[in-house]
């Protein structure tokens, strides 16, 4: 996530995006501040990995973005053990009430603490997140391919629209 964040923070990228980039790990201590940062964002970029949906902070960010009509751009890892499983993600979100704590014990408490009912998160996220158009990121690709992918991410952020 850090290389993508670094790319989005270049002056040229900032000018093209017309806003600032936010990386969740910069603000994980206070859930209210995390949610406010998402609401204030022009776009939420989510790095889609094999384990991303097991992270309660990511689920909270996604839920907050959908509720606040903040566009979401997915960047899907495509290689190795970290590759994102689109079909598995939809099933995981549909059954979030039983899958989240099984995959990451105690995670549902983070959403509850933020005032988000797990059933609501499941319904909202299962009906929206699988429809995010994602940009494939092969982290083992050549520097030229990675630079082109980063340019595609910047362009997708600029053109992003809220999910219906």
mmCIF file of C-alpha atoms in Angstrom:
data_model
loop_
_atom_site.group_PDB
_atom_site.id
_atom_site.type_symbol
_atom_site.label_atom_id
_atom_site.label_comp_id
_atom_site.label_asym_id
_atom_site.label_seq_id
_atom_site.Cartn_x
_atom_site.Cartn_y
_atom_site.Cartn_z
ATOM 1 C CA UNK A 1 0.000 0.000 0.000
ATOM 2 C CA UNK A 2 2.831 2.410 0.797
ATOM 3 C CA UNK A 3 4.196 2.562 -2.827
ATOM 4 C CA UNK A 4 0.700 3.354 -4.108
ATOM 5 C CA UNK A 5 0.277 6.007 -1.412
ATOM 6 C CA UNK A 6 3.669 7.493 -2.269
ATOM 7 C CA UNK A 7 2.692 7.643 -5.944
ATOM 8 C CA UNK A 8 -0.599 9.363 -5.113
ATOM 9 C CA UNK A 9 1.215 11.959 -3.002
ATOM 10 C CA UNK A 10 3.465 13.255 -5.780
ATOM 11 C CA UNK A 11 2.701 16.866 -6.766
ATOM 12 C CA UNK A 12 1.691 15.779 -10.282
ATOM 13 C CA UNK A 13 -0.654 13.096 -8.943
ATOM 14 C CA UNK A 14 -2.147 15.489 -6.412
ATOM 15 C CA UNK A 15 -2.824 18.011 -9.174
ATOM 16 C CA UNK A 16 -4.401 15.351 -11.413
ATOM 17 C CA UNK A 17 -6.504 13.982 -8.544
ATOM 18 C CA UNK A 18 -7.582 17.374 -7.271
ATOM 19 C CA UNK A 19 -7.404 16.194 -3.659
ATOM 20 C CA UNK A 20 -5.287 14.457 -1.090
ATOM 21 C CA UNK A 21 -4.501 10.786 -0.667
ATOM 22 C CA UNK A 22 -5.170 9.065 2.645
ATOM 23 C CA UNK A 23 -3.565 5.840 3.884
ATOM 24 C CA UNK A 24 -5.485 4.103 6.644
ATOM 25 C CA UNK A 25 -2.399 3.085 8.569
ATOM 26 C CA UNK A 26 -1.733 6.802 9.104
ATOM 27 C CA UNK A 27 -4.806 7.111 11.354
ATOM 28 C CA UNK A 28 -5.751 3.792 12.985
ATOM 29 C CA UNK A 29 -5.929 4.906 16.621
ATOM 30 C CA UNK A 30 -9.263 6.718 16.613
ATOM 31 C CA UNK A 31 -12.193 5.166 14.741
ATOM 32 C CA UNK A 32 -14.043 8.493 14.523
ATOM 33 C CA UNK A 33 -11.033 10.154 12.925
ATOM 34 C CA UNK A 34 -10.632 7.202 10.575
ATOM 35 C CA UNK A 35 -14.265 7.472 9.475
ATOM 36 C CA UNK A 36 -14.017 11.246 9.151
ATOM 37 C CA UNK A 37 -10.882 10.906 7.011
ATOM 38 C CA UNK A 38 -12.762 8.530 4.712
ATOM 39 C CA UNK A 39 -15.768 10.885 4.508
ATOM 40 C CA UNK A 40 -13.445 13.782 3.652
ATOM 41 C CA UNK A 41 -11.680 11.832 0.897
ATOM 42 C CA UNK A 42 -12.333 12.339 -2.788
ATOM 43 C CA UNK A 43 -11.823 8.611 -3.371
ATOM 44 C CA UNK A 44 -10.978 5.515 -1.321
ATOM 45 C CA UNK A 45 -8.307 3.267 -2.826
ATOM 46 C CA UNK A 46 -8.452 -0.245 -1.422
ATOM 47 C CA UNK A 47 -5.565 -2.633 -1.977
ATOM 48 C CA UNK A 48 -7.369 -5.920 -2.555
ATOM 49 C CA UNK A 49 -5.344 -8.786 -1.135
ATOM 50 C CA UNK A 50 -6.277 -12.267 0.020
ATOM 51 C CA UNK A 51 -6.760 -11.064 3.594
ATOM 52 C CA UNK A 52 -8.022 -7.500 3.154
ATOM 53 C CA UNK A 53 -11.664 -8.199 4.033
ATOM 54 C CA UNK A 54 -10.660 -9.876 7.297
ATOM 55 C CA UNK A 55 -9.423 -6.527 8.583
ATOM 56 C CA UNK A 56 -12.119 -4.699 10.513
ATOM 57 C CA UNK A 57 -10.646 -1.259 9.832
ATOM 58 C CA UNK A 58 -10.827 -1.906 6.081
ATOM 59 C CA UNK A 59 -14.438 -3.060 6.406
ATOM 60 C CA UNK A 60 -15.216 0.086 8.389
ATOM 61 C CA UNK A 61 -13.543 2.257 5.741
ATOM 62 C CA UNK A 62 -15.451 0.535 2.941
ATOM 63 C CA UNK A 63 -18.757 0.775 4.803
ATOM 64 C CA UNK A 64 -18.143 4.450 5.590
ATOM 65 C CA UNK A 65 -17.213 5.195 1.962
ATOM 66 C CA UNK A 66 -20.353 3.535 0.606
ATOM 67 C CA UNK A 67 -22.574 5.310 3.147
ATOM 68 C CA UNK A 68 -20.898 8.685 2.438
ATOM 69 C CA UNK A 69 -20.945 8.109 -1.341
ATOM 70 C CA UNK A 70 -17.163 8.298 -1.580
ATOM 71 C CA UNK A 71 -16.002 6.548 -4.769
ATOM 72 C CA UNK A 72 -13.968 3.367 -4.305
ATOM 73 C CA UNK A 73 -11.119 2.278 -6.574
ATOM 74 C CA UNK A 74 -9.923 -1.290 -6.162
ATOM 75 C CA UNK A 75 -6.348 -2.341 -6.786
ATOM 76 C CA UNK A 76 -6.319 -6.128 -6.917
ATOM 77 C CA UNK A 77 -3.162 -8.107 -6.244
ATOM 78 C CA UNK A 78 -2.995 -10.788 -8.930
ATOM 79 C CA UNK A 79 -0.004 -12.952 -8.077
ATOM 80 C CA UNK A 80 1.018 -15.351 -5.352
ATOM 81 C CA UNK A 81 -0.581 -16.158 -2.022
ATOM 82 C CA UNK A 82 -1.717 -12.549 -1.562
ATOM 83 C CA UNK A 83 -3.832 -12.563 -4.768
ATOM 84 C CA UNK A 84 -7.384 -11.293 -4.283
ATOM 85 C CA UNK A 85 -10.207 -13.830 -4.741
ATOM 86 C CA UNK A 86 -13.195 -11.955 -6.184
ATOM 87 C CA UNK A 87 -15.659 -14.842 -5.830
ATOM 88 C CA UNK A 88 -14.521 -15.635 -2.315
ATOM 89 C CA UNK A 89 -14.800 -11.957 -1.348
ATOM 90 C CA UNK A 90 -18.471 -11.811 -2.286
ATOM 91 C CA UNK A 91 -19.254 -14.957 -0.328
ATOM 92 C CA UNK A 92 -17.265 -13.724 2.672
ATOM 93 C CA UNK A 93 -19.180 -10.432 2.735
ATOM 94 C CA UNK A 94 -22.568 -12.121 2.321
ATOM 95 C CA UNK A 95 -21.885 -14.227 5.406
ATOM 96 C CA UNK A 96 -19.986 -11.558 7.323
ATOM 97 C CA UNK A 97 -21.897 -12.201 10.553
ATOM 98 C CA UNK A 98 -20.419 -15.694 10.754
ATOM 99 C CA UNK A 99 -17.231 -15.351 8.692
ATOM 100 C CA UNK A 100 -15.553 -12.269 10.156
ATOM 101 C CA UNK A 101 -14.834 -13.441 13.697
ATOM 102 C CA UNK A 102 -14.067 -16.940 12.419
ATOM 103 C CA UNK A 103 -11.375 -15.461 10.157
ATOM 104 C CA UNK A 104 -10.154 -12.809 12.607
ATOM 105 C CA UNK A 105 -11.417 -13.283 16.181
ATOM 106 C CA UNK A 106 -12.667 -10.113 17.833
ATOM 107 C CA UNK A 107 -12.948 -8.135 14.594
ATOM 108 C CA UNK A 108 -16.685 -7.601 14.818
ATOM 109 C CA UNK A 109 -16.123 -5.627 18.049
ATOM 110 C CA UNK A 110 -14.303 -2.919 16.052
ATOM 111 C CA UNK A 111 -17.346 -2.387 13.838
ATOM 112 C CA UNK A 112 -19.679 -2.468 16.835
ATOM 113 C CA UNK A 113 -17.517 0.100 18.651
ATOM 114 C CA UNK A 114 -17.850 2.353 15.590
ATOM 115 C CA UNK A 115 -21.644 2.018 15.721
ATOM 116 C CA UNK A 116 -21.930 -0.321 12.738
ATOM 117 C CA UNK A 117 -24.113 -3.396 13.054
ATOM 118 C CA UNK A 118 -22.522 -6.438 11.424
ATOM 119 C CA UNK A 119 -25.764 -7.286 9.614
ATOM 120 C CA UNK A 120 -25.836 -3.784 8.106
ATOM 121 C CA UNK A 121 -22.188 -3.979 7.091
ATOM 122 C CA UNK A 122 -22.782 -7.365 5.473
ATOM 123 C CA UNK A 123 -25.816 -6.149 3.512
ATOM 124 C CA UNK A 124 -24.198 -2.894 2.354
ATOM 125 C CA UNK A 125 -20.780 -4.321 1.522
ATOM 126 C CA UNK A 126 -22.011 -7.517 -0.156
ATOM 127 C CA UNK A 127 -24.236 -5.469 -2.454
ATOM 128 C CA UNK A 128 -21.565 -2.913 -3.426
ATOM 129 C CA UNK A 129 -17.958 -4.024 -2.950
ATOM 130 C CA UNK A 130 -18.093 -6.927 -5.447
ATOM 131 C CA UNK A 131 -19.090 -4.345 -8.091
ATOM 132 C CA UNK A 132 -15.982 -2.198 -7.615
ATOM 133 C CA UNK A 133 -14.052 -2.099 -10.870
ATOM 134 C CA UNK A 134 -10.505 -3.058 -9.975
ATOM 135 C CA UNK A 135 -7.143 -2.433 -11.530
ATOM 136 C CA UNK A 136 -4.924 -5.500 -11.610
ATOM 137 C CA UNK A 137 -1.581 -5.114 -9.855
ATOM 138 C CA UNK A 138 1.059 -7.758 -10.449
ATOM 139 C CA UNK A 139 3.554 -6.860 -7.762
ATOM 140 C CA UNK A 140 6.241 -8.898 -9.542
ATOM 141 C CA UNK A 141 5.914 -7.007 -12.831
ATOM 142 C CA UNK A 142 8.642 -4.912 -14.389
ATOM 143 C CA UNK A 143 9.207 -1.318 -13.310
ATOM 144 C CA UNK A 144 7.656 -0.085 -16.573
ATOM 145 C CA UNK A 145 4.506 -2.159 -16.042
ATOM 146 C CA UNK A 146 4.274 -1.028 -12.418
ATOM 147 C CA UNK A 147 4.644 2.628 -13.450
ATOM 148 C CA UNK A 148 1.904 2.184 -16.038
ATOM 149 C CA UNK A 149 -0.308 0.512 -13.436
ATOM 150 C CA UNK A 150 0.250 3.387 -11.010
ATOM 151 C CA UNK A 151 -0.704 5.832 -13.778
ATOM 152 C CA UNK A 152 -3.875 3.786 -14.332
ATOM 153 C CA UNK A 153 -4.663 4.000 -10.606
ATOM 154 C CA UNK A 154 -4.259 7.778 -10.630
ATOM 155 C CA UNK A 155 -6.527 8.038 -13.674
ATOM 156 C CA UNK A 156 -9.114 5.722 -12.085
ATOM 157 C CA UNK A 157 -9.115 7.921 -8.970
ATOM 158 C CA UNK A 158 -9.661 11.004 -11.071
ATOM 159 C CA UNK A 159 -12.583 9.435 -12.943
ATOM 160 C CA UNK A 160 -14.134 7.523 -10.024
ATOM 161 C CA UNK A 161 -17.839 7.851 -9.271
ATOM 162 C CA UNK A 162 -19.706 6.715 -6.144
ATOM 163 C CA UNK A 163 -21.187 3.212 -6.196
ATOM 164 C CA UNK A 164 -24.944 3.059 -6.629
#
